[in-house]
mmCIF file of C-alpha atoms in Angstrom:
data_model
loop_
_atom_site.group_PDB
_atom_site.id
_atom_site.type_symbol
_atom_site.label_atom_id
_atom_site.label_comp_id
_atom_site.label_asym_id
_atom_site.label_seq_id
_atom_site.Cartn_x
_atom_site.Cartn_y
_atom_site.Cartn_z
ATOM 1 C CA UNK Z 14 -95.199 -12.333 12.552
ATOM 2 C CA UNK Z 15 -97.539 -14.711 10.219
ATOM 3 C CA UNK Z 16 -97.292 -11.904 7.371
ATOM 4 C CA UNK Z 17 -93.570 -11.460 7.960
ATOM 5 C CA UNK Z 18 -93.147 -15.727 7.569
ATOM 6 C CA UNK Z 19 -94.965 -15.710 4.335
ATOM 7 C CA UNK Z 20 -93.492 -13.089 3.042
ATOM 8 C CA UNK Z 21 -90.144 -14.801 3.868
ATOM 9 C CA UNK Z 22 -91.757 -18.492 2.675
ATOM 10 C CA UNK Z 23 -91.339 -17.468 -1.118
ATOM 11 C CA UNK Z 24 -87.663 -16.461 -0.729
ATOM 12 C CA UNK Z 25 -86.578 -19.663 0.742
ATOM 13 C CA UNK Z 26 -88.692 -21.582 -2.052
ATOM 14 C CA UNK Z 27 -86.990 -19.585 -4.488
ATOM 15 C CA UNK Z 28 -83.187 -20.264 -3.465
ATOM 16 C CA UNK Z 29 -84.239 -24.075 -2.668
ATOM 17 C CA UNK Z 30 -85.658 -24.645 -5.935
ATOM 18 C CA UNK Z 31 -82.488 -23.864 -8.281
ATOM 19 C CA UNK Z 32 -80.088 -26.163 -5.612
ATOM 20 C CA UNK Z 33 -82.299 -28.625 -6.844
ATOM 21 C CA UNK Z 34 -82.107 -27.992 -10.467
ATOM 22 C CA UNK Z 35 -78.836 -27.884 -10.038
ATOM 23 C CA UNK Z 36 -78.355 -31.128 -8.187
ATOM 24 C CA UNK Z 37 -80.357 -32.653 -10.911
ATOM 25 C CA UNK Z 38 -78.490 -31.393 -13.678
ATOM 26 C CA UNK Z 39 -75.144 -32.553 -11.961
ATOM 27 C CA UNK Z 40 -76.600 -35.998 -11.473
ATOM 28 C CA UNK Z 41 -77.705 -35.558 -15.136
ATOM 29 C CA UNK Z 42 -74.279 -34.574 -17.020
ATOM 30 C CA UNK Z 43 -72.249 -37.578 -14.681
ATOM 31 C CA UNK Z 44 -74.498 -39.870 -15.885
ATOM 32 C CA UNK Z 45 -74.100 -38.619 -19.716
ATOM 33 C CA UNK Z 46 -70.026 -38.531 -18.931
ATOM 34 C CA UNK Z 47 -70.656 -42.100 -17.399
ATOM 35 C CA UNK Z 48 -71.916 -43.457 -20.742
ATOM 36 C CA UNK Z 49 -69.441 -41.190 -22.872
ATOM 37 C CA UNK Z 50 -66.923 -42.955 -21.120
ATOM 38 C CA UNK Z 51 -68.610 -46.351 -21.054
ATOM 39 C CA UNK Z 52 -69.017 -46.355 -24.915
ATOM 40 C CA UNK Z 53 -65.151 -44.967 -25.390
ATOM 41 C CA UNK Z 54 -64.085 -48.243 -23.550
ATOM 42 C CA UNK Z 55 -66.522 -50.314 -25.603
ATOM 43 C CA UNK Z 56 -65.012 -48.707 -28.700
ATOM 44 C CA UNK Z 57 -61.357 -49.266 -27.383
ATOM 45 C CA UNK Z 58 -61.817 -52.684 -26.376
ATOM 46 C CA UNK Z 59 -64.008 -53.762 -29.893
ATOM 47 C CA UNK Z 60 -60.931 -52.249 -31.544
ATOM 48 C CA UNK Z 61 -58.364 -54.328 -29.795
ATOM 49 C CA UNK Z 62 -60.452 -57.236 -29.918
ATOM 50 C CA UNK Z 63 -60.531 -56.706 -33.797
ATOM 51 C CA UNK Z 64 -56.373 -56.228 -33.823
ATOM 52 C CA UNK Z 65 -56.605 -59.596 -32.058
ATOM 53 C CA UNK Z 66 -58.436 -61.533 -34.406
ATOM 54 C CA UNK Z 67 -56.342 -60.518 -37.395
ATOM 55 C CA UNK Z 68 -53.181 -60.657 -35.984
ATOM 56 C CA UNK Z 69 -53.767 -64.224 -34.608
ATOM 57 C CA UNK Z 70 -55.093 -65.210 -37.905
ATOM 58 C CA UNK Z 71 -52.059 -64.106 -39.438
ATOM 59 C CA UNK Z 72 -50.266 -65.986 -37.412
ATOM 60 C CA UNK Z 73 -52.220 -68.762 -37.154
ATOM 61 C CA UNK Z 74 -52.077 -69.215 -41.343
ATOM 62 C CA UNK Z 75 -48.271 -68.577 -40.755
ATOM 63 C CA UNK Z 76 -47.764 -71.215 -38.710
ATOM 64 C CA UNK Z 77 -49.819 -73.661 -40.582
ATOM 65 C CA UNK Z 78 -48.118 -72.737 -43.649
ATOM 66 C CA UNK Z 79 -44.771 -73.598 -41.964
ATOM 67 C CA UNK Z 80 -45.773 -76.782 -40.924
ATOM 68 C CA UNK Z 81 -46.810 -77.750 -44.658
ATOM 69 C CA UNK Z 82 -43.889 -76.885 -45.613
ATOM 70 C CA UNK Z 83 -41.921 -78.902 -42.850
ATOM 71 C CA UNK Z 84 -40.448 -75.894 -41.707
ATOM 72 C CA UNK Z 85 -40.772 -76.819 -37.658
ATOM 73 C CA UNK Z 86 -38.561 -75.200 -35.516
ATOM 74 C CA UNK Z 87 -39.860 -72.327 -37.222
ATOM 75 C CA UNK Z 88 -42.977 -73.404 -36.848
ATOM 76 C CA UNK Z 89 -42.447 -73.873 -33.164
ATOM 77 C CA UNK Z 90 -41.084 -70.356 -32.296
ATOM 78 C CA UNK Z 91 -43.995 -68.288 -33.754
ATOM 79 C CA UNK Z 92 -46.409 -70.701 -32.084
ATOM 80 C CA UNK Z 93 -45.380 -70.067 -29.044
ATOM 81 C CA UNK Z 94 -45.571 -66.341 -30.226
ATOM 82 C CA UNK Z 95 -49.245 -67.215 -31.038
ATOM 83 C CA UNK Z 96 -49.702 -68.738 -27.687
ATOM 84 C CA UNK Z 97 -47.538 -65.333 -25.761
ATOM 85 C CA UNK Z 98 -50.207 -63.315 -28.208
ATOM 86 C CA UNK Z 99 -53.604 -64.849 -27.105
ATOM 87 C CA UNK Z 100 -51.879 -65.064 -23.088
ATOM 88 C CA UNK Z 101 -51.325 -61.021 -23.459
ATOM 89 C CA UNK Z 102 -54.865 -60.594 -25.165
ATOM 90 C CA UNK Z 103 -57.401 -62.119 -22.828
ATOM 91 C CA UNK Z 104 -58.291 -59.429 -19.928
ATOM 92 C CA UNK Z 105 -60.123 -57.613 -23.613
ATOM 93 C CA UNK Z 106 -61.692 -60.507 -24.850
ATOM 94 C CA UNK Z 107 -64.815 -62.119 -24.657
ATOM 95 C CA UNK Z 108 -64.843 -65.853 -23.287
ATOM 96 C CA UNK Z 109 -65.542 -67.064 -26.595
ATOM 97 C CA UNK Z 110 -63.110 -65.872 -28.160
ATOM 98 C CA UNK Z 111 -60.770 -66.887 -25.841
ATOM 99 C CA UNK Z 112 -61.867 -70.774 -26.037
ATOM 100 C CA UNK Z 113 -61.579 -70.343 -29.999
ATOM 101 C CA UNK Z 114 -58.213 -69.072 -29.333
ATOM 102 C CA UNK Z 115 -57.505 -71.833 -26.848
ATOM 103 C CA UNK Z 116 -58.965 -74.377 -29.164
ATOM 104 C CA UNK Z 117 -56.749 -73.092 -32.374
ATOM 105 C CA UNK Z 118 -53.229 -73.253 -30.169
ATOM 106 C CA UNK Z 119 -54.205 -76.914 -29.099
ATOM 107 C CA UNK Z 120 -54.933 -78.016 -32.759
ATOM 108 C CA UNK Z 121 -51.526 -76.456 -33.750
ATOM 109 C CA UNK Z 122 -49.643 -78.002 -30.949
ATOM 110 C CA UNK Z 123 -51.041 -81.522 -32.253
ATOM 111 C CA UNK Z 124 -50.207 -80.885 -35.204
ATOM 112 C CA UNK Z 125 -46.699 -79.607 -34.570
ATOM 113 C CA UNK Z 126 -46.521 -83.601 -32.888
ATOM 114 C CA UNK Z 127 -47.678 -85.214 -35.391
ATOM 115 C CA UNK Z 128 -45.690 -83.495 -37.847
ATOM 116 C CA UNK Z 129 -42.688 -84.259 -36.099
ATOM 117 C CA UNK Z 130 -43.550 -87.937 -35.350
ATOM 118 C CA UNK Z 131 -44.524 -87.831 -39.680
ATOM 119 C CA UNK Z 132 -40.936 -86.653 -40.533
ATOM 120 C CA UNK Z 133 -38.628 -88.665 -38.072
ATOM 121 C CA UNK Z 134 -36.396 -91.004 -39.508
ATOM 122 C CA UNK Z 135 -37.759 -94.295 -39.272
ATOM 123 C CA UNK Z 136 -35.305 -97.431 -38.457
ATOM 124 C CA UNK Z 137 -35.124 -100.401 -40.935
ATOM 125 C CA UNK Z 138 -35.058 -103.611 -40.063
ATOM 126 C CA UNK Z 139 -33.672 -106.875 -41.542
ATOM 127 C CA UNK Z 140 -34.170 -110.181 -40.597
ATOM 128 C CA UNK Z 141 -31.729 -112.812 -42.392
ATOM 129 C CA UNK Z 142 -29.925 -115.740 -41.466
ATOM 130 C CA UNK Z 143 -25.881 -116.183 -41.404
ATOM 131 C CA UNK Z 144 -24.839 -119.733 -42.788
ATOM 132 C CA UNK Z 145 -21.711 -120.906 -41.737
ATOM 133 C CA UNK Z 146 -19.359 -122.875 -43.649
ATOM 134 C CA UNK Z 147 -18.652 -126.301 -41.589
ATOM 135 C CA UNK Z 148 -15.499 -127.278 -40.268
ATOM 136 C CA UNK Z 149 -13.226 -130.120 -41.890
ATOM 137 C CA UNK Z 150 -14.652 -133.874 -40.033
ATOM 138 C CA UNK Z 151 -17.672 -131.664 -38.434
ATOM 139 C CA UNK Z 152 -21.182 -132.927 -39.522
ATOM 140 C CA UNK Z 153 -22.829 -129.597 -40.601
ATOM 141 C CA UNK Z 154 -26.617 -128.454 -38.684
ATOM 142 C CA UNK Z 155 -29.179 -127.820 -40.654
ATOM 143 C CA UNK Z 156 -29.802 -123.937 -40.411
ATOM 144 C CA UNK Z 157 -32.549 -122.678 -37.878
ATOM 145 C CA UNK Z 158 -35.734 -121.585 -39.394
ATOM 146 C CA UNK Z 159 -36.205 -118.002 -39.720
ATOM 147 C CA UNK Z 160 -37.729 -116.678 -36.646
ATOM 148 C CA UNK Z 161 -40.975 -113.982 -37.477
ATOM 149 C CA UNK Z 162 -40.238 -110.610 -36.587
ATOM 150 C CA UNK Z 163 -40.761 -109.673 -33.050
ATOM 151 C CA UNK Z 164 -43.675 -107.588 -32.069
ATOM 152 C CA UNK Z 165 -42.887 -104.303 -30.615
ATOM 153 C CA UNK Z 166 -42.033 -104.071 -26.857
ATOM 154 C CA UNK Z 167 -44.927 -103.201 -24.681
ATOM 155 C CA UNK Z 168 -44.256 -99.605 -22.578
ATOM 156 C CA UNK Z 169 -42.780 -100.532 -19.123
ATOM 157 C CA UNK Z 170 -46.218 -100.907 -17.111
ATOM 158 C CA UNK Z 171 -47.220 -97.039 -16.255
ATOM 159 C CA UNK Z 172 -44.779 -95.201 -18.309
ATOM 160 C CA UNK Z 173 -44.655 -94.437 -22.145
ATOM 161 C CA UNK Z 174 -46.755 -93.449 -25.049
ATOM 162 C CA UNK Z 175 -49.571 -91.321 -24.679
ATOM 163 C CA UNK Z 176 -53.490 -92.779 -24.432
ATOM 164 C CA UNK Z 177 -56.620 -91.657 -26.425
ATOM 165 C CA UNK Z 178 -53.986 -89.270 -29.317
ATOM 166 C CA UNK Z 179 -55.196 -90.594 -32.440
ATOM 167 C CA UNK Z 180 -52.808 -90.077 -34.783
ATOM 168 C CA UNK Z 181 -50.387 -88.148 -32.668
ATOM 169 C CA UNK Z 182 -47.301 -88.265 -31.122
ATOM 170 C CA UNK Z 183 -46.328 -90.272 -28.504
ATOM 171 C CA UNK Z 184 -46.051 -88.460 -25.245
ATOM 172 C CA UNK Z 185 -44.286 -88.973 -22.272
ATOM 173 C CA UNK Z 186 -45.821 -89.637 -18.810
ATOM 174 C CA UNK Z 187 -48.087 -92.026 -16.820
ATOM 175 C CA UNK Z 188 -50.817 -94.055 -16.668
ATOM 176 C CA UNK Z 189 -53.161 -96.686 -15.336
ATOM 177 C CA UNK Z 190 -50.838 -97.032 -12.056
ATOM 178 C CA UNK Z 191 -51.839 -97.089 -8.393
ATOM 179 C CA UNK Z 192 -50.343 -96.362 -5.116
ATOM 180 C CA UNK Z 193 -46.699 -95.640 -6.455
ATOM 181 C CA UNK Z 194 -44.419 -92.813 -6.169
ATOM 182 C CA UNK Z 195 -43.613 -91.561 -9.944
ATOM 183 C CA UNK Z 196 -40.734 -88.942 -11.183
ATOM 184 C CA UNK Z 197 -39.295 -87.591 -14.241
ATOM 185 C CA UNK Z 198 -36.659 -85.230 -14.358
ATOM 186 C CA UNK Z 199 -35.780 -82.639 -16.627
ATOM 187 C CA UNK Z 200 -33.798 -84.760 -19.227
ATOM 188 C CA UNK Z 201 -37.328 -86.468 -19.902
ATOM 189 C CA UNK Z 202 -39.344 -83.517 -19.742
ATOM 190 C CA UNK Z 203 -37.838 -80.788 -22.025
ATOM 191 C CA UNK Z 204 -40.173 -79.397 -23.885
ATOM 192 C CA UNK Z 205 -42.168 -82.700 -23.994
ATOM 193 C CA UNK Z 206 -45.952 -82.600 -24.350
ATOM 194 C CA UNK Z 207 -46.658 -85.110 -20.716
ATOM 195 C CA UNK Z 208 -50.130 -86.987 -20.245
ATOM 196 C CA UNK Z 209 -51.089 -88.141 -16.763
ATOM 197 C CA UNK Z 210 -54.214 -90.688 -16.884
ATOM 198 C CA UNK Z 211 -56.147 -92.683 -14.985
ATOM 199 C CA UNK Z 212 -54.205 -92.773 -11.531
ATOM 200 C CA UNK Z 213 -54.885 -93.958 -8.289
ATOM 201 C CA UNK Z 214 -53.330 -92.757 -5.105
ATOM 202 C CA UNK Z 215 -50.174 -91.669 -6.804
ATOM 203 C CA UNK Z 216 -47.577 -89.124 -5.736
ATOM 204 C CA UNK Z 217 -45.871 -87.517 -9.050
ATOM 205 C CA UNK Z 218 -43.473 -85.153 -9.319
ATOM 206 C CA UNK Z 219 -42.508 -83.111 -12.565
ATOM 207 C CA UNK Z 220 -39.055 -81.809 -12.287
ATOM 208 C CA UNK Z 221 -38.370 -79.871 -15.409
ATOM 209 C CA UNK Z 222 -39.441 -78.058 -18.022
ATOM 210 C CA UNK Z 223 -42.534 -80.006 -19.804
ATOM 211 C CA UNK Z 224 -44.334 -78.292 -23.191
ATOM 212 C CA UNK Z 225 -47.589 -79.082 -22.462
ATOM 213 C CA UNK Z 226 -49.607 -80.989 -19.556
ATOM 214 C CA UNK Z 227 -52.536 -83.311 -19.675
ATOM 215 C CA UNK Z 228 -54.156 -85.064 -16.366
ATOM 216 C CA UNK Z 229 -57.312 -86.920 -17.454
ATOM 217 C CA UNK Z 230 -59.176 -89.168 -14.980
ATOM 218 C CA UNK Z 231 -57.003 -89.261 -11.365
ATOM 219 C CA UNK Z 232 -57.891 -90.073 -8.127
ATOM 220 C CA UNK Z 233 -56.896 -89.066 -4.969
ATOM 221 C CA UNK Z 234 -53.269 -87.830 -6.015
ATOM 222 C CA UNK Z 235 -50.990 -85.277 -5.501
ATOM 223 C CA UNK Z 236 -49.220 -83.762 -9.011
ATOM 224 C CA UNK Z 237 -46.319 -81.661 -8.239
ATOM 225 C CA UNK Z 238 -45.249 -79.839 -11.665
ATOM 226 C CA UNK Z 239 -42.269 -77.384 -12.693
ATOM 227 C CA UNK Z 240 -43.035 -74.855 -15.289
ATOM 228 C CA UNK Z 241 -44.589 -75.778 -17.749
ATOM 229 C CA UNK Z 242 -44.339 -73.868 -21.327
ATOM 230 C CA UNK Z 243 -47.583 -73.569 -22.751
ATOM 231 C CA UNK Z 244 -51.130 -74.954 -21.236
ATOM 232 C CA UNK Z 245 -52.273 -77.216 -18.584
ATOM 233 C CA UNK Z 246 -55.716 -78.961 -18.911
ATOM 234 C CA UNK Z 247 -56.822 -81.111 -15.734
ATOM 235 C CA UNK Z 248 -59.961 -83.116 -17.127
ATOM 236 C CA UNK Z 249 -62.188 -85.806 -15.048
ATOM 237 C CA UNK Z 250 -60.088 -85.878 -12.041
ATOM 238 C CA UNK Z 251 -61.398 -85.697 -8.118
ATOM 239 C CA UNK Z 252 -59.994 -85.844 -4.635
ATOM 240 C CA UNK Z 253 -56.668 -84.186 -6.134
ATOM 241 C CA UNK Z 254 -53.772 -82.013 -4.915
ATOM 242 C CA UNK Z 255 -52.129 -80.105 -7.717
ATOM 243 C CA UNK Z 256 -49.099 -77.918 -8.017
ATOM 244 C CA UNK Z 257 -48.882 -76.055 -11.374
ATOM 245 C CA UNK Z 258 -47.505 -73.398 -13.358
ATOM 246 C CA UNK Z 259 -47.847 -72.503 -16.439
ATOM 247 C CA UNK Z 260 -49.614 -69.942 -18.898
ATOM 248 C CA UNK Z 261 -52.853 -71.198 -19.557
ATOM 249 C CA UNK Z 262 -54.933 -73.350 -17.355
ATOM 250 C CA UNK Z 263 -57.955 -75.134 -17.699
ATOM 251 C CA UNK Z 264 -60.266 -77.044 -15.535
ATOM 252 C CA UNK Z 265 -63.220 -79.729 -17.110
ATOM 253 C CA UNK Z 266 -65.308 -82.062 -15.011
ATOM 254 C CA UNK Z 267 -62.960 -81.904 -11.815
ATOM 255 C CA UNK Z 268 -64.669 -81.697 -8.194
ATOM 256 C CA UNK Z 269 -62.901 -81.434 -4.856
ATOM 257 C CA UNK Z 270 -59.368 -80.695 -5.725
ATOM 258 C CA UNK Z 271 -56.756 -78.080 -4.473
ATOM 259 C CA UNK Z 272 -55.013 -75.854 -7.140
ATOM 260 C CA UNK Z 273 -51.472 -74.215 -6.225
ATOM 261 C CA UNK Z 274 -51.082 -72.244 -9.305
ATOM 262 C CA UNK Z 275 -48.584 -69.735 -11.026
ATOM 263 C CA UNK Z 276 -50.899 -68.864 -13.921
ATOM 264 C CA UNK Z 277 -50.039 -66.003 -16.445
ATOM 265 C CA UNK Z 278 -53.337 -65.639 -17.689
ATOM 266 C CA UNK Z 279 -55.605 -66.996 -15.301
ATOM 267 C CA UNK Z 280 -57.632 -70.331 -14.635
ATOM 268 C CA UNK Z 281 -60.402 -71.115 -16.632
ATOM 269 C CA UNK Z 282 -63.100 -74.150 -15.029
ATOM 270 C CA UNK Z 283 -66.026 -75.568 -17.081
ATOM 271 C CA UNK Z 284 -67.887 -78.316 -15.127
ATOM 272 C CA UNK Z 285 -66.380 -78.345 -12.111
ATOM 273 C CA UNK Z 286 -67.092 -77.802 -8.187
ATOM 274 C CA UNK Z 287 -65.735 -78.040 -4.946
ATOM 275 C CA UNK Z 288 -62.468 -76.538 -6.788
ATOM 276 C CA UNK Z 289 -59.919 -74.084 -4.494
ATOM 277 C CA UNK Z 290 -56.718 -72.097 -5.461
ATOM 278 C CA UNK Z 291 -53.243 -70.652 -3.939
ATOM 279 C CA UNK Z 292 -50.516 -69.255 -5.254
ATOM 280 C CA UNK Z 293 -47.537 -71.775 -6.423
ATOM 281 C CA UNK Z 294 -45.551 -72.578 -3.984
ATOM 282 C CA UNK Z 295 -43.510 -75.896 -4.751
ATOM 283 C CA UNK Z 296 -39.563 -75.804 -5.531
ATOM 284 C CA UNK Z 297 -36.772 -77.851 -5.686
ATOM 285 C CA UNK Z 298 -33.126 -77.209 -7.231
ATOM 286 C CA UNK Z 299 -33.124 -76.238 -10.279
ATOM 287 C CA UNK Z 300 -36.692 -74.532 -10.922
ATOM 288 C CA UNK Z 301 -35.108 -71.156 -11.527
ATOM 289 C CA UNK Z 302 -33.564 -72.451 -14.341
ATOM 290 C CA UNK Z 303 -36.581 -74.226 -15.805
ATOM 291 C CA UNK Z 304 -38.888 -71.174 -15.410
ATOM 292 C CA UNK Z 305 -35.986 -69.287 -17.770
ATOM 293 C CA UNK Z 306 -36.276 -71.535 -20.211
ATOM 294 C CA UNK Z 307 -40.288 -72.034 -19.954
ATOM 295 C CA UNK Z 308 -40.674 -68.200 -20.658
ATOM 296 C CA UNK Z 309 -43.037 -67.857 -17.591
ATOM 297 C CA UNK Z 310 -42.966 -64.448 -16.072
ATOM 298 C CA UNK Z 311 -42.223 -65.246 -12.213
ATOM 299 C CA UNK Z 312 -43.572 -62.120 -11.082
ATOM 300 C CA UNK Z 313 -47.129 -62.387 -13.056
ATOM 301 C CA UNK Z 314 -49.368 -64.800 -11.271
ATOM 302 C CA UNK Z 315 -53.083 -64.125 -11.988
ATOM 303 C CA UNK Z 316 -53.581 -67.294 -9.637
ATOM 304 C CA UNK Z 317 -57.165 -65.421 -7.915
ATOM 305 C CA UNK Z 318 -58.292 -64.547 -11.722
ATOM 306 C CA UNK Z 319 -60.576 -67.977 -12.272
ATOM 307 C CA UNK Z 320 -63.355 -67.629 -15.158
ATOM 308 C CA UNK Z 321 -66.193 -70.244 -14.508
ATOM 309 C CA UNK Z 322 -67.959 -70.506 -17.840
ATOM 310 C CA UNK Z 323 -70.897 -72.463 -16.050
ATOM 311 C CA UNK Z 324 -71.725 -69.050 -14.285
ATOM 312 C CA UNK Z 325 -72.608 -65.925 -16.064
ATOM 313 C CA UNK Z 326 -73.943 -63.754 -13.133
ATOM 314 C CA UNK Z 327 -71.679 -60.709 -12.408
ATOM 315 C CA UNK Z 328 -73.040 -59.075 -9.394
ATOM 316 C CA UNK Z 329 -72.639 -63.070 -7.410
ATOM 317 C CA UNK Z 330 -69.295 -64.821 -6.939
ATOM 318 C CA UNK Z 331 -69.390 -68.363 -8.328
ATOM 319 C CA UNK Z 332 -70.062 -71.105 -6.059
ATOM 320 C CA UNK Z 333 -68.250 -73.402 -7.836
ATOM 321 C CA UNK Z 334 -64.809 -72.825 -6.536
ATOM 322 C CA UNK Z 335 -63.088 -70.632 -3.891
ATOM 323 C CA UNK Z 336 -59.495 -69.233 -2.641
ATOM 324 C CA UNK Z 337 -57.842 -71.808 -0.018
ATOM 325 C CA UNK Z 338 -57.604 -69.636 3.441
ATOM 326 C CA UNK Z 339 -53.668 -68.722 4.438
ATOM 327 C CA UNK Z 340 -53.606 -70.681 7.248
ATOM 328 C CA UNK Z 341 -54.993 -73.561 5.407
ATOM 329 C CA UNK Z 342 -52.451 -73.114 2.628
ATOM 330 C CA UNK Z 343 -48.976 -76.086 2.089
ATOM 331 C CA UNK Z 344 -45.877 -74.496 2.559
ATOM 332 C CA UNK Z 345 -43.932 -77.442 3.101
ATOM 333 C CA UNK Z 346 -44.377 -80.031 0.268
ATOM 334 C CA UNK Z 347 -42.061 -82.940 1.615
#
């Protein structure tokens, strides 16, 4: 029995010993394929990252070339190609070059203001005094003194130009104002660049079609906001309830806020904690139309796709903001 066992020992060793071999040569050749593959994405992706960069600096010369030249409605349209270019671009790009390409669109957009605000017509005034013949058996008055010019009317307290835009445009929204109830409609809004600062307890709704959006340094409010063109950036603020959509948004020094968000290329937060997002949810007659002629995609909404560039681990989810539960989430806004 013992001499029939080993003499059966050596078979069984010699059958086990090439499934081996060839488990280790299978595990061998899917890990090769793995990097084959791995290094054919690496080359795709450096390759459309390279058709990036040049054909955004193409456009981005084209553009600044047209606004030399005064050329702005021109000027306008293929910027907001840029912007539809860099939107379509960043699921291949690194987050660096997406800021640079973020950064570039905002410089343009300024300067698009302030080249607008350069070439407007600019009212003259005169000043001058009528004098009057006097009437047969009237003693004549001795003219009035001319009166100094008057200084230019102060913004109705909380609305009007833009804070903190050196040298650009004046822009349309709110600021410095506490516990009120504020509104503009789409008349105002059209393709206006709007700045929200430094409020208190307000309640603001954006009915229309806005350009661009700015909310620097709010309290405690809620900002309800139709689509919105190009980017959003939400800087400084706390305690906040926010309804946005829009193509770009981005998040700086903002804790313990709620985000309802259509986003078409995802939310990007620097600074920030205690942050939470939902999808967009807020209507109200007439927001059909102003997505139309925003050029937001209704049915893209990467509103779950939020970049924290204060956390670079990969294999951890950021602490620094989270996804509001269902049951938690507004469905009725009034």
């Amino acid at each position: 029995m013992e001499a029939a066992r080993e003499a059966a020992e050596p078979g069984v060793a010699a059958v086990v010993l090439p499934e081996r071999l060839q488990r280790r040569e299978a595990e061998r050749q899917q890990g090769v394929e793995r990097q084959r593959q791995r290094k054919e994405a690496q080359v795709v992706k450096e390759e459309q990252s390279e058709f990036f960069i040049a054909a955004f600096t193409r456009e981005r010369e084209a553009v600044e070339g047209l606004l030399a030249a005064g050329v702005l409605e021109e000027a306008a349209a293929r910027l907001q190609g840029l912007q539809k270019l860099l939107t379509e671009s960043v699921r291949f790009l690194a987050p660096y070059e997406v800021r640079q390409g973020q950064e570039a669109v905002a410089r343009l957009q300024s300067d698009l203001g302030a080249r607008r605000q350069q070439l407007q017509p600019k009212k003259k005034f005169a000043f001058r005094i009528l004098k009057k013949e006097a009437a047969p058996g009237c003693e004549s008055r001795p003219a009035e003194p001319a009166r100094p010019p008057a200084a230019s009317a102060a913004p109705a307290p909380g609305y009007g130009p833009a804070e903190g835009e050196p040298g650009g445009p004046p822009l349309c929204g709110f600021s410095g104002v506490e516990d009120e109830e504020l509104e503009l409609g789409p008349a105002e809004l059209l393709q206006r660049d709007v700045l929200l600062s430094e409020l208190r307890r307000c309640r603001v709704r954006l009915r229309g079609n806005a350009n661009t959006l700015r909310v620097r340094d709010c309290r405690g409010c809620t900002v309800l906001c139709g689509p919105v063109s190009t980017s959003v950036l939400v800087d400084g603020c706390s305690d906040c309830l926010l309804a946005l959509a829009c193509q770009q948004l981005r998040t700086h020094r903002t804790r313990s806020s709620l985000f309802y968000v259509q986003v078409t290329s995802g939310a990007v937060i620097e600074d920030c904690t205690k942050v939470s997002f939902a999808p967009y949810t807020w209507s109200y007659p007439g927001i059909e139309r102003d997505f139309e002629s925003s050029g937001l995609d209704r049915n893209r909404n990467n509103w779950n796709l939020v970049d924290d560039f204060d956390w670079l681990a990969t294999d951890r989810p950021s602490p620094n903001w989270s996804l509001i539960p269902e049951q938690e989430r507004i469905s009725c806004w009034e």
